[in-house]
C-alpha cells in the first residue's frame, strides 16, 4: 500500500505529462482490456470525478469491445451502469 500511495498516486498520477482526465481514460482502458474487474469500479468513479462523462465512458468501452472482447466490455458497462445509478 505504501508503494501505491507514494509512487502510483504520489508521483505517477501527479505527473503533469497527462491530465487527470486523460490518465483516467488510459487507466480505465487498460483495466477493461485486461479484465481487471476488481479495480475497475474505483477507477470508473475516479474517471467520472476527473471529468469524463458517462457517455464518454460508454463510447470508450464500446470501442474497447472490438479490441478487448465483448466479455470485458460487458463487465465494464455493467459496472458503469451500477455506479451511475447509485
XYZ file of N, CA, C and O in Angstrom:
344
model
N 0.827 -1.191 0.000
C 0.000 0.000 0.000
C 0.870 1.253 0.000
O 0.508 2.236 -0.630
N 1.968 1.220 0.719
C 2.846 2.391 0.774
C 3.367 2.734 -0.617
O 3.391 3.896 -1.008
N 3.770 1.717 -1.384
C 4.256 1.960 -2.739
C 3.157 2.550 -3.620
O 3.397 3.472 -4.398
N 1.961 2.008 -3.483
C 0.844 2.537 -4.271
C 0.587 3.996 -3.916
O 0.423 4.844 -4.795
N 0.565 4.294 -2.633
C 0.302 5.666 -2.195
C 1.415 6.622 -2.612
O 1.147 7.706 -3.131
N 2.658 6.210 -2.383
C 3.783 7.109 -2.631
C 4.161 7.204 -4.108
O 4.400 8.297 -4.614
N 4.235 6.071 -4.775
C 4.701 6.075 -6.162
C 3.541 6.255 -7.141
O 3.530 7.204 -7.925
N 2.559 5.373 -7.079
C 1.479 5.434 -8.060
C 0.671 6.718 -7.930
O 0.532 7.478 -8.876
N 0.134 6.954 -6.741
C -0.726 8.126 -6.577
C 0.065 9.384 -6.242
O -0.359 10.497 -6.578
N 1.231 9.250 -5.639
C 2.025 10.409 -5.284
C 2.866 10.954 -6.421
O 3.096 12.154 -6.517
N 3.329 10.072 -7.320
C 4.200 10.506 -8.412
C 3.558 10.313 -9.786
O 3.464 11.255 -10.564
N 3.126 9.095 -10.078
C 2.608 8.800 -11.416
C 1.351 9.613 -11.718
O 1.264 10.286 -12.750
N 0.382 9.559 -10.825
C -0.862 10.303 -11.066
C -0.648 11.806 -10.994
O -1.409 12.579 -11.572
N 0.366 12.254 -10.301
C 0.634 13.689 -10.170
C 1.475 14.242 -11.320
O 1.595 15.453 -11.468
N 2.038 13.388 -12.142
C 2.890 13.834 -13.241
C 2.086 14.707 -14.207
O 0.998 14.319 -14.641
N 2.593 15.872 -14.555
C 1.846 16.788 -15.414
C 1.832 16.403 -16.894
O 1.193 17.071 -17.704
N 2.484 15.319 -17.258
C 2.532 14.885 -18.658
C 1.176 14.524 -19.238
O 0.969 14.619 -20.451
N 0.262 14.080 -18.401
C -1.117 13.799 -18.803
C -2.037 14.451 -17.797
O -1.739 14.478 -16.606
N -3.166 14.923 -18.277
C -4.161 15.471 -17.355
C -4.778 14.321 -16.559
O -4.754 13.166 -17.013
N -5.334 14.600 -15.390
C -6.011 13.537 -14.642
C -7.116 12.874 -15.469
O -7.316 11.663 -15.404
N -7.834 13.661 -16.277
C -8.894 13.126 -17.138
C -8.319 12.110 -18.128
O -8.837 11.007 -18.281
N -7.249 12.484 -18.823
C -6.630 11.576 -19.791
C -6.034 10.354 -19.110
O -6.148 9.231 -19.608
N -5.424 10.570 -17.970
C -4.837 9.454 -17.216
C -5.935 8.464 -16.809
O -5.749 7.253 -16.873
N -7.099 8.984 -16.410
C -8.222 8.113 -16.052
C -8.710 7.314 -17.256
O -9.008 6.127 -17.128
N -8.782 7.953 -18.407
C -9.231 7.245 -19.605
C -8.277 6.109 -19.962
O -8.704 4.989 -20.264
N -6.986 6.382 -19.884
C -5.980 5.347 -20.159
C -6.091 4.210 -19.144
O -6.047 3.024 -19.506
N -6.256 4.551 -17.889
C -6.347 3.541 -16.829
C -7.578 2.671 -17.005
O -7.501 1.436 -16.913
N -8.721 3.299 -17.277
C -9.954 2.533 -17.500
C -9.772 1.609 -18.701
O -10.140 0.427 -18.650
N -9.186 2.112 -19.764
C -8.976 1.275 -20.958
C -8.097 0.061 -20.641
O -8.394 -1.059 -21.075
N -7.048 0.275 -19.868
C -6.170 -0.835 -19.502
C -6.904 -1.850 -18.629
O -6.804 -3.066 -18.853
N -7.649 -1.366 -17.643
C -8.355 -2.285 -16.742
C -9.443 -3.066 -17.471
O -9.638 -4.253 -17.209
N -10.153 -2.406 -18.389
C -11.163 -3.110 -19.182
C -10.480 -4.169 -20.035
O -10.894 -5.334 -20.062
N -9.435 -3.781 -20.742
C -8.751 -4.692 -21.666
C -8.134 -5.891 -20.968
O -8.094 -6.989 -21.533
N -7.645 -5.683 -19.758
C -7.012 -6.770 -19.012
C -7.988 -7.513 -18.106
O -7.579 -8.382 -17.343
N -9.266 -7.131 -18.197
C -10.323 -7.774 -17.418
C -10.035 -7.712 -15.914
O -10.124 -8.701 -15.207
N -9.706 -6.530 -15.442
C -9.410 -6.307 -14.026
C -10.632 -5.699 -13.340
O -10.620 -4.558 -12.894
N -11.697 -6.476 -13.269
C -12.974 -6.001 -12.735
C -12.872 -5.547 -11.286
O -13.581 -4.636 -10.870
N -12.000 -6.147 -10.518
C -11.872 -5.791 -9.113
C -11.402 -4.366 -8.890
O -11.744 -3.749 -7.892
N -10.633 -3.832 -9.799
C -10.117 -2.466 -9.673
C -10.882 -1.474 -10.532
O -10.743 -0.269 -10.366
N -11.701 -1.982 -11.437
C -12.362 -1.112 -12.405
C -13.344 -0.144 -11.768
O -13.389 1.036 -12.137
N -14.129 -0.599 -10.813
C -15.150 0.255 -10.207
C -14.588 1.536 -9.626
O -15.102 2.631 -9.887
N -13.527 1.418 -8.861
C -12.947 2.622 -8.243
C -12.377 3.557 -9.303
O -12.455 4.780 -9.164
N -11.851 3.002 -10.375
C -11.292 3.851 -11.429
C -12.381 4.456 -12.319
O -12.178 5.548 -12.871
N -13.508 3.783 -12.450
C -14.639 4.409 -13.153
C -15.139 5.609 -12.352
O -15.419 6.671 -12.919
N -15.229 5.452 -11.043
C -15.631 6.581 -10.176
C -14.619 7.726 -10.286
O -14.989 8.891 -10.386
N -13.355 7.376 -10.258
C -12.296 8.386 -10.377
C -12.387 9.081 -11.737
O -12.227 10.298 -11.832
N -12.642 8.320 -12.795
C -12.764 8.902 -14.137
C -13.907 9.909 -14.193
O -13.762 10.998 -14.757
N -15.035 9.560 -13.602
C -16.160 10.496 -13.549
C -15.779 11.736 -12.760
O -16.094 12.858 -13.160
N -15.078 11.552 -11.664
C -14.623 12.672 -10.854
C -13.571 13.527 -11.543
O -13.434 14.715 -11.249
N -12.836 12.918 -12.472
C -11.793 13.644 -13.205
C -12.312 14.275 -14.496
O -11.524 14.741 -15.312
N -13.637 14.260 -14.676
C -14.202 14.999 -15.795
C -14.713 14.208 -16.971
O -15.284 14.779 -17.895
N -14.490 12.890 -16.986
C -15.082 12.096 -18.060
C -16.576 11.960 -17.795
O -16.997 11.818 -16.645
N -17.371 11.989 -18.844
C -18.811 11.819 -18.685
C -19.174 10.346 -18.828
O -18.394 9.553 -19.374
N -20.369 10.029 -18.385
C -20.866 8.660 -18.548
C -20.880 8.298 -20.032
O -20.452 7.205 -20.421
N -21.354 9.219 -20.875
C -21.421 8.939 -22.311
C -20.036 8.691 -22.915
O -19.864 7.799 -23.749
N -19.044 9.457 -22.480
C -17.684 9.239 -22.979
C -17.167 7.871 -22.565
O -16.528 7.169 -23.366
N -17.446 7.477 -21.340
C -17.014 6.153 -20.882
C -17.748 5.045 -21.627
O -17.138 4.034 -21.987
N -19.030 5.235 -21.893
C -19.785 4.248 -22.679
C -19.161 4.102 -24.066
O -18.955 2.985 -24.559
N -18.841 5.227 -24.704
C -18.223 5.170 -26.036
C -16.856 4.508 -25.996
O -16.521 3.716 -26.892
N -16.068 4.803 -24.973
C -14.753 4.174 -24.847
C -14.883 2.663 -24.647
O -14.168 1.882 -25.280
N -15.799 2.261 -23.790
C -15.994 0.826 -23.520
C -16.519 0.118 -24.768
O -16.095 -1.003 -25.086
N -17.428 0.763 -25.489
C -17.940 0.180 -26.739
C -16.804 -0.005 -27.738
O -16.695 -1.048 -28.387
N -15.951 0.984 -27.847
C -14.791 0.891 -28.737
C -13.887 -0.271 -28.311
O -13.421 -1.056 -29.145
N -13.672 -0.391 -27.007
C -12.823 -1.465 -26.494
C -13.412 -2.848 -26.723
O -12.667 -3.830 -26.810
N -14.721 -2.937 -26.843
C -15.355 -4.243 -27.073
C -14.776 -4.924 -28.312
O -14.623 -6.144 -28.345
N -14.435 -4.125 -29.313
C -13.913 -4.689 -30.559
C -12.439 -5.075 -30.469
O -11.939 -5.851 -31.273
N -11.746 -4.539 -29.489
C -10.320 -4.820 -29.346
C -10.013 -5.717 -28.152
O -9.091 -6.526 -28.204
N -10.758 -5.563 -27.068
C -10.506 -6.332 -25.850
C -11.472 -7.504 -25.703
O -11.221 -8.398 -24.909
N -12.572 -7.473 -26.453
C -13.545 -8.553 -26.404
C -14.829 -8.148 -25.698
O -14.842 -7.290 -24.814
N -15.900 -8.783 -26.131
C -17.222 -8.481 -25.578
C -17.339 -8.765 -24.090
O -17.930 -7.966 -23.363
N -16.816 -9.893 -23.594
C -16.954 -10.145 -22.152
C -16.321 -9.045 -21.292
O -16.908 -8.626 -20.295
N -15.159 -8.563 -21.677
C -14.516 -7.473 -20.929
C -15.383 -6.222 -20.957
O -15.566 -5.550 -19.932
N -15.905 -5.907 -22.116
C -16.734 -4.709 -22.261
C -18.050 -4.841 -21.497
O -18.505 -3.875 -20.872
N -18.651 -5.996 -21.524
C -19.918 -6.191 -20.816
C -19.726 -6.069 -19.306
O -20.561 -5.484 -18.612
N -18.628 -6.587 -18.803
C -18.323 -6.435 -17.378
C -18.175 -4.964 -17.032
O -18.723 -4.480 -16.038
N -17.454 -4.234 -17.864
C -17.219 -2.810 -17.616
C -18.505 -2.000 -17.711
O -18.773 -1.145 -16.858
N -19.318 -2.247 -18.716
C -20.530 -1.454 -18.898
C -21.523 -1.739 -17.776
O -22.244 -0.847 -17.325
N -21.526 -2.973 -17.290
C -22.394 -3.323 -16.162
C -21.960 -2.567 -14.904
O -22.800 -2.045 -14.169
N -20.654 -2.503 -14.670
C -20.161 -1.753 -13.508
C -20.457 -0.271 -13.644
O -20.871 0.377 -12.683
N -20.256 0.280 -14.840
C -20.531 1.706 -15.049
C -22.007 2.013 -14.820
O -22.339 3.007 -14.173
N -22.865 1.149 -15.310
C -24.312 1.347 -15.125
C -24.657 1.366 -13.638
O -25.388 2.238 -13.162
N -24.117 0.417 -12.904
C -24.379 0.342 -11.459
C -23.884 1.606 -10.746
O -24.583 2.175 -9.900
N -22.691 2.045 -11.099
C -22.097 3.226 -10.463
C -22.917 4.477 -10.747
O -23.159 5.292 -9.863
N -23.330 4.635 -11.995
C -24.049 5.867 -12.360
C -25.499 5.859 -11.891
O -26.126 6.913 -11.874
N -26.003 4.709 -11.506
C -27.372 4.642 -10.967
C -27.390 4.810 -9.456
O -28.461 4.939 -8.880
N -26.236 4.807 -8.809
C -26.165 4.945 -7.354
C -26.570 6.338 -6.910
O -26.342 7.314 -7.549
